[in-house]
Short mmCIF file of C-alpha atoms in Angstrom, two decimals:
data_model
loop_
_atom_site.label_atom_id
_atom_site.label_comp_id
_atom_site.label_asym_id
_atom_site.label_seq_id
_atom_site.Cartn_x
_atom_site.Cartn_y
_atom_site.Cartn_z
CA MET Y 217 14.06 10.55 4.78
CA LYS Y 218 14.78 8.46 8.29
CA SER Y 219 13.14 5.03 7.96
CA ARG Y 220 10.36 4.28 10.25
CA VAL Y 221 10.33 0.64 10.71
CA ALA Y 222 6.10 0.00 12.79
CA PRO Y 223 6.06 -1.71 16.07
CA ARG Y 224 4.78 -4.36 16.31
CA SER Y 225 1.25 -4.82 18.37
CA ARG Y 226 -0.22 -7.55 20.25
CA ASP Y 227 -2.84 -9.59 17.50
CA GLY Y 228 0.28 -9.32 14.89
CA TYR Y 229 -1.34 -5.88 13.64
CA ALA Y 230 1.20 -3.41 13.04
CA GLU Y 231 1.42 0.29 12.48
CA ALA Y 232 4.40 3.03 11.43
CA ALA Y 233 4.10 5.92 14.36
CA VAL Y 234 3.73 8.35 11.53
CA GLY Y 235 0.26 10.50 10.33
CA ARG Y 236 -0.37 13.36 11.75
CA GLY Y 237 -2.49 11.24 15.71
CA GLN Y 238 -2.88 8.48 17.30
CA ALA Y 239 -3.68 5.17 15.46
CA ARG Y 240 -7.30 4.29 16.94
CA GLY Y 241 -7.92 1.18 18.44
CA GLY Y 242 -10.42 -1.78 18.07
CA SER Y 243 -11.94 -3.76 15.42
CA PRO Y 244 -14.12 -2.57 12.24
CA PRO Y 245 -17.04 -2.03 13.41
CA GLY Y 246 -19.41 -4.90 11.29
CA VAL Y 247 -19.74 -5.36 7.42
CA PHE Y 248 -19.88 -2.07 4.77
CA ASP Y 249 -23.30 -1.87 3.13
CA PRO Y 250 -21.83 -0.05 0.14
CA SER Y 251 -25.06 1.03 -1.22
CA ARG Y 252 -24.79 3.69 1.85
CA THR Y 253 -21.71 5.80 1.49
CA THR Y 254 -20.11 4.31 -2.21
CA LEU Y 255 -20.00 7.39 -4.60
CA SER Y 256 -21.04 6.49 -7.61
CA ALA Y 257 -20.57 7.68 -11.01
CA THR Y 258 -23.86 9.27 -11.48
CA GLU Y 259 -24.07 11.05 -7.98
CA ALA Y 260 -20.45 11.90 -9.39
CA GLY Y 261 -21.79 13.73 -12.61
CA ASP Y 262 -18.52 13.27 -14.19
CA ALA Y 263 -17.27 10.78 -16.40
CA SER Y 264 -13.72 11.62 -15.66
CA ALA Y 265 -13.77 10.15 -11.45
CA VAL Y 266 -14.94 6.98 -13.63
CA GLU Y 267 -13.00 7.46 -16.74
CA CYS Y 268 -9.45 8.84 -16.55
CA SER Y 269 -7.61 8.52 -18.72
CA GLU Y 270 -3.41 7.75 -18.28
CA THR Y 271 -1.23 11.00 -19.56
CA PHE Y 272 1.85 10.82 -20.27
CA ALA Y 273 3.61 14.38 -19.46
CA THR Y 274 7.55 15.68 -18.46
CA ASP Y 275 7.53 16.98 -15.39
CA GLY Y 276 11.14 17.38 -14.43
CA TYR Y 277 11.77 14.04 -13.01
CA GLU Y 278 12.16 12.02 -16.23
CA ASN Y 279 16.22 11.07 -15.65
CA TRP Y 280 14.63 8.96 -11.95
CA GLY Y 281 14.12 6.66 -14.86
CA MET Y 282 11.08 6.87 -14.44
CA ALA Y 283 8.18 6.25 -16.59
CA ARG Y 284 5.89 8.58 -17.87
CA PRO Y 285 2.49 8.15 -17.53
CA VAL Y 286 1.50 9.68 -14.77
CA ALA Y 287 -1.87 9.90 -12.12
CA ARG Y 288 -4.16 13.42 -12.50
CA ARG Y 289 -6.22 14.49 -8.99
CA THR Y 290 -9.05 14.16 -12.14
CA ILE Y 291 -10.30 11.41 -10.06
CA GLU Y 292 -10.08 13.30 -6.58
CA ASN Y 293 -11.14 16.80 -7.69
CA ALA Y 294 -14.80 14.71 -8.79
CA VAL Y 295 -15.67 14.28 -5.08
CA ARG Y 296 -13.76 17.59 -4.05
CA ARG Y 297 -16.79 18.90 -6.13
CA LEU Y 298 -19.79 17.33 -3.60
CA GLY Y 299 -17.68 18.80 -1.18
CA PHE Y 300 -15.63 15.52 0.44
CA ALA Y 301 -13.12 18.12 1.31
CA ARG Y 302 -9.62 15.01 2.85
CA VAL Y 303 -9.95 12.85 0.56
CA ALA Y 304 -7.65 9.71 0.22
CA GLY Y 305 -6.23 7.46 -1.54
CA VAL Y 306 -5.52 3.98 -0.50
CA ASP Y 307 -3.37 1.14 -1.48
CA GLU Y 308 -0.99 -2.65 -0.67
CA VAL Y 309 2.17 -3.76 -0.99
CA GLY Y 310 3.57 -7.31 -0.75
CA ARG Y 311 0.18 -9.59 -1.24
CA GLY Y 312 2.16 -12.15 -3.48
CA CYS Y 313 4.96 -12.14 -1.87
CA LEU Y 314 6.45 -15.63 -0.11
CA ALA Y 315 7.59 -13.47 2.98
CA GLY Y 316 7.65 -9.89 4.41
CA PRO Y 317 3.93 -8.73 6.03
CA VAL Y 318 2.45 -7.17 3.79
CA VAL Y 319 1.53 -3.26 3.65
CA THR Y 320 -1.09 -0.32 3.04
CA ALA Y 321 -0.94 3.33 3.05
CA ALA Y 322 -3.16 5.73 3.18
CA VAL Y 323 -2.42 9.58 1.86
CA ILE Y 324 -4.22 13.09 1.21
CA LEU Y 325 -2.95 14.84 -0.86
CA ASP Y 326 -2.85 18.76 -0.06
CA PRO Y 327 -4.43 20.02 -3.47
CA ALA Y 328 -2.21 23.36 -2.06
CA ARG Y 329 0.45 20.97 -2.68
CA HIS Y 330 0.87 19.49 -6.38
CA VAL Y 331 3.64 17.25 -5.63
CA PRO Y 332 5.64 16.07 -9.71
CA GLY Y 333 5.65 12.36 -11.21
CA VAL Y 334 3.61 10.81 -8.77
CA ARG Y 335 2.19 7.49 -10.27
CA ASP Y 336 2.47 3.67 -9.74
CA SER Y 337 5.06 2.76 -8.16
CA LYS Y 338 5.39 -0.45 -9.69
CA LEU Y 339 6.59 2.74 -12.00
CA LEU Y 340 9.38 3.54 -10.78
CA THR Y 341 13.07 2.62 -9.75
CA PRO Y 342 13.87 2.67 -6.38
CA ALA Y 343 16.00 6.01 -6.69
CA ALA Y 344 12.07 7.37 -7.70
CA ARG Y 345 10.52 5.43 -5.15
CA GLU Y 346 12.35 7.46 -2.03
CA ARG Y 347 12.45 10.45 -3.27
CA LEU Y 348 9.06 10.91 -4.21
CA CYS Y 349 7.87 9.39 -1.22
CA ALA Y 350 9.56 12.24 0.58
CA ASP Y 351 8.19 14.41 -0.87
CA ILE Y 352 5.63 12.82 -0.71
CA VAL Y 353 5.53 12.46 3.47
CA ASP Y 354 6.50 16.67 3.59
CA ALA Y 355 3.25 17.73 1.33
CA ALA Y 356 0.67 15.22 1.98
CA ALA Y 357 -1.94 16.52 4.39
CA GLY Y 358 -2.33 13.20 6.15
CA TRP Y 359 -0.43 10.09 5.71
CA ARG Y 360 -0.57 6.95 7.45
CA VAL Y 361 1.21 3.16 7.43
CA ALA Y 362 -0.86 -0.44 8.11
CA TRP Y 363 0.38 -3.52 7.62
CA ALA Y 364 -0.08 -8.05 8.34
CA ALA Y 365 2.93 -9.47 9.79
CA PRO Y 366 3.01 -13.15 7.92
CA ASP Y 367 1.47 -14.82 10.86
CA VAL Y 368 -1.32 -13.14 10.28
CA ILE Y 369 -1.93 -13.20 6.62
CA ASP Y 370 -1.25 -17.28 7.30
CA ARG Y 371 -4.51 -17.00 10.23
CA LEU Y 372 -6.78 -14.50 8.61
CA ASN Y 373 -5.65 -14.99 4.37
CA ILE Y 374 -4.43 -12.69 2.23
CA HIS Y 375 -7.27 -10.64 1.12
CA ASN Y 376 -8.45 -10.80 4.43
CA ALA Y 377 -5.23 -9.51 6.04
CA THR Y 378 -5.01 -6.91 3.22
CA LEU Y 379 -8.67 -5.51 4.23
CA ARG Y 380 -8.13 -5.45 7.90
CA ALA Y 381 -4.51 -3.32 7.12
CA MET Y 382 -6.00 -1.34 5.04
CA TRP Y 383 -8.72 -0.84 6.99
CA GLU Y 384 -5.92 0.15 10.06
CA ALA Y 385 -4.25 2.77 7.76
CA VAL Y 386 -7.68 4.59 7.06
CA MET Y 387 -8.36 4.67 10.82
CA ALA Y 388 -4.78 6.17 11.97
CA LEU Y 389 -5.62 9.52 10.26
CA VAL Y 390 -6.22 12.45 12.21
CA PRO Y 391 -8.70 13.98 11.13
CA LEU Y 392 -10.26 10.90 10.04
CA PRO Y 393 -10.81 11.76 5.66
CA ASP Y 394 -13.85 12.46 4.01
CA PHE Y 395 -14.02 10.10 1.41
CA VAL Y 396 -11.38 7.11 1.08
CA LEU Y 397 -10.52 5.58 -2.87
CA VAL Y 398 -9.43 2.70 -2.77
CA ASP Y 399 -7.42 0.74 -5.21
CA GLY Y 400 -9.31 -2.21 -6.49
CA PHE Y 401 -10.95 -3.02 -3.42
CA ARG Y 402 -13.88 -2.57 -1.42
CA ILE Y 403 -12.79 -1.95 2.35
CA PRO Y 404 -14.83 -3.15 4.81
CA GLY Y 405 -16.38 -1.93 8.11
CA LEU Y 406 -14.92 1.46 7.04
CA GLU Y 407 -16.88 4.11 8.91
CA VAL Y 408 -15.52 6.21 5.77
CA PRO Y 409 -18.19 6.65 2.10
CA GLN Y 410 -15.37 5.21 0.31
CA ARG Y 411 -15.38 4.26 -3.87
CA ARG Y 412 -12.88 0.85 -5.57
CA VAL Y 413 -11.02 2.85 -7.98
CA VAL Y 414 -9.75 0.16 -10.60
CA GLY Y 415 -5.94 0.59 -12.06
CA GLY Y 416 -6.63 2.95 -9.04
CA ASP Y 417 -2.29 3.12 -8.84
CA ARG Y 418 -2.68 4.72 -12.52
CA ARG Y 419 -4.83 6.44 -12.92
CA CYS Y 420 -5.45 8.43 -9.06
CA ALA Y 421 -2.50 10.45 -7.58
CA ALA Y 422 -3.85 10.24 -4.24
CA ILE Y 423 -3.72 6.01 -4.70
CA ALA Y 424 -0.20 6.17 -6.73
CA ALA Y 425 1.24 8.20 -3.13
CA ALA Y 426 -0.32 5.25 -0.86
CA SER Y 427 1.23 3.10 -3.72
CA ILE Y 428 4.73 4.83 -3.42
CA VAL Y 429 4.34 5.30 0.60
CA ALA Y 430 3.21 1.70 0.57
CA LYS Y 431 5.86 0.60 -1.43
CA VAL Y 432 8.85 1.66 0.07
CA THR Y 433 7.88 1.30 3.72
CA ARG Y 434 8.41 -2.26 2.82
CA ASP Y 435 11.66 -2.32 1.22
CA ARG Y 436 12.88 -0.49 3.86
CA HIS Y 437 11.51 -3.05 6.58
CA MET Y 438 13.11 -6.03 3.93
CA ARG Y 439 16.13 -4.39 3.60
CA ALA Y 440 16.20 -4.65 7.77
CA LEU Y 441 15.55 -8.42 7.93
CA HIS Y 442 18.32 -9.08 5.83
CA ASP Y 443 20.52 -7.51 7.88
CA ARG Y 444 18.88 -10.05 10.05
CA ASP Y 445 19.48 -12.83 8.06
CA PRO Y 446 21.20 -12.92 4.58
CA ARG Y 447 20.36 -16.48 3.79
CA TYR Y 448 17.21 -15.49 2.06
CA GLY Y 449 18.52 -12.29 -0.23
CA PHE Y 450 15.56 -10.55 0.72
CA ASP Y 451 17.74 -7.31 -0.36
CA ARG Y 452 17.56 -8.39 -3.70
CA HIS Y 453 13.26 -10.14 -4.00
CA LYS Y 454 11.60 -8.37 -0.71
CA GLY Y 455 10.03 -11.15 -0.98
CA TYR Y 456 8.90 -12.02 -3.82
CA ALA Y 457 9.89 -15.73 -5.38
CA THR Y 458 12.42 -15.25 -8.03
CA ALA Y 459 14.10 -18.39 -9.33
CA ALA Y 460 17.26 -17.14 -6.30
CA HIS Y 461 14.72 -16.98 -3.38
CA LEU Y 462 13.29 -20.66 -3.79
CA GLY Y 463 16.89 -21.36 -3.81
CA ALA Y 464 17.44 -20.23 -0.40
CA VAL Y 465 14.33 -21.23 0.54
CA GLY Y 466 15.29 -24.68 -0.56
CA ARG Y 467 18.65 -24.41 1.23
CA HIS Y 468 17.27 -23.83 4.50
CA GLY Y 469 13.67 -23.87 4.91
CA TYR Y 470 11.17 -20.95 5.91
CA SER Y 471 12.29 -18.16 8.37
CA ALA Y 472 10.43 -16.31 11.17
CA ALA Y 473 9.98 -14.09 8.19
CA HIS Y 474 8.26 -16.38 5.45
CA ARG Y 475 4.30 -17.07 5.23
CA ARG Y 476 3.55 -20.82 5.62
CA SER Y 477 -0.50 -20.90 3.69
CA PHE Y 478 1.92 -19.31 0.64
CA ARG Y 479 4.29 -22.54 -0.59
CA PRO Y 480 5.11 -23.12 -4.18
CA ARG Y 481 4.12 -26.68 -5.02
CA SER Y 482 8.06 -27.40 -6.04
CA TRP Y 483 8.52 -27.44 -2.08
CA VAL Y 484 5.31 -28.66 -0.16
CA ASP Y 485 6.95 -32.26 -0.30
CA ARG Y 486 10.36 -30.95 0.82
CA LEU Y 487 9.84 -28.28 3.27
CA ASN Y 488 6.87 -31.13 5.06
#
């Protein structure tokens, strides 16, 4: 699969032209009321929608260095039984990094096209993530990527920047999903019914698929940053606060890719 680097828009957000149709613009329309559109466990009528356990399976990907817990479609299937046909999973990558964007993805898996081996991106080797990402985008009914750049993160804070990027990714799907499953969050202003799923990247296949797409997209971007400025080693640590990264920041200061609001205490005095 060819690498797609998302273009940056005027307000600092970026979207990859990777879904079906064009992204919708605009700001989130006000405050989201979860009591109006959130699916509860009682409404679902299926305890498995909340208590989906991790399982172990052999799926033919074991030679790719994958860990064994597999994300299932139990939660998506419970939602579909209520009449929601297009169920999207949403996840983010890069919230805790010192440099680079926070990247989000929204993925709608096709119920008729099984992608074996989908699980939390953190449990996969880089090679496995790349291969699964190619399989996911080929088989998915729809997918989109959005991110918030470092200057946006500094302006809004990482939490609000992440939620805004999640909103952008979901609203870029054409047609919109009927229901959204989000890893650990509720997205304010979302015009689609949604449910927060704690630990969703390990429990829910659609969210796990989104985590893989977001991780692969972000890793490619960080490698591109490294090619432009190899002083920091972004290709190795991807912007996380490793000892090597902190050492490079101590020698060279922050680059344009760094988040000014993310300053390790040990460097605050000398970087000011």
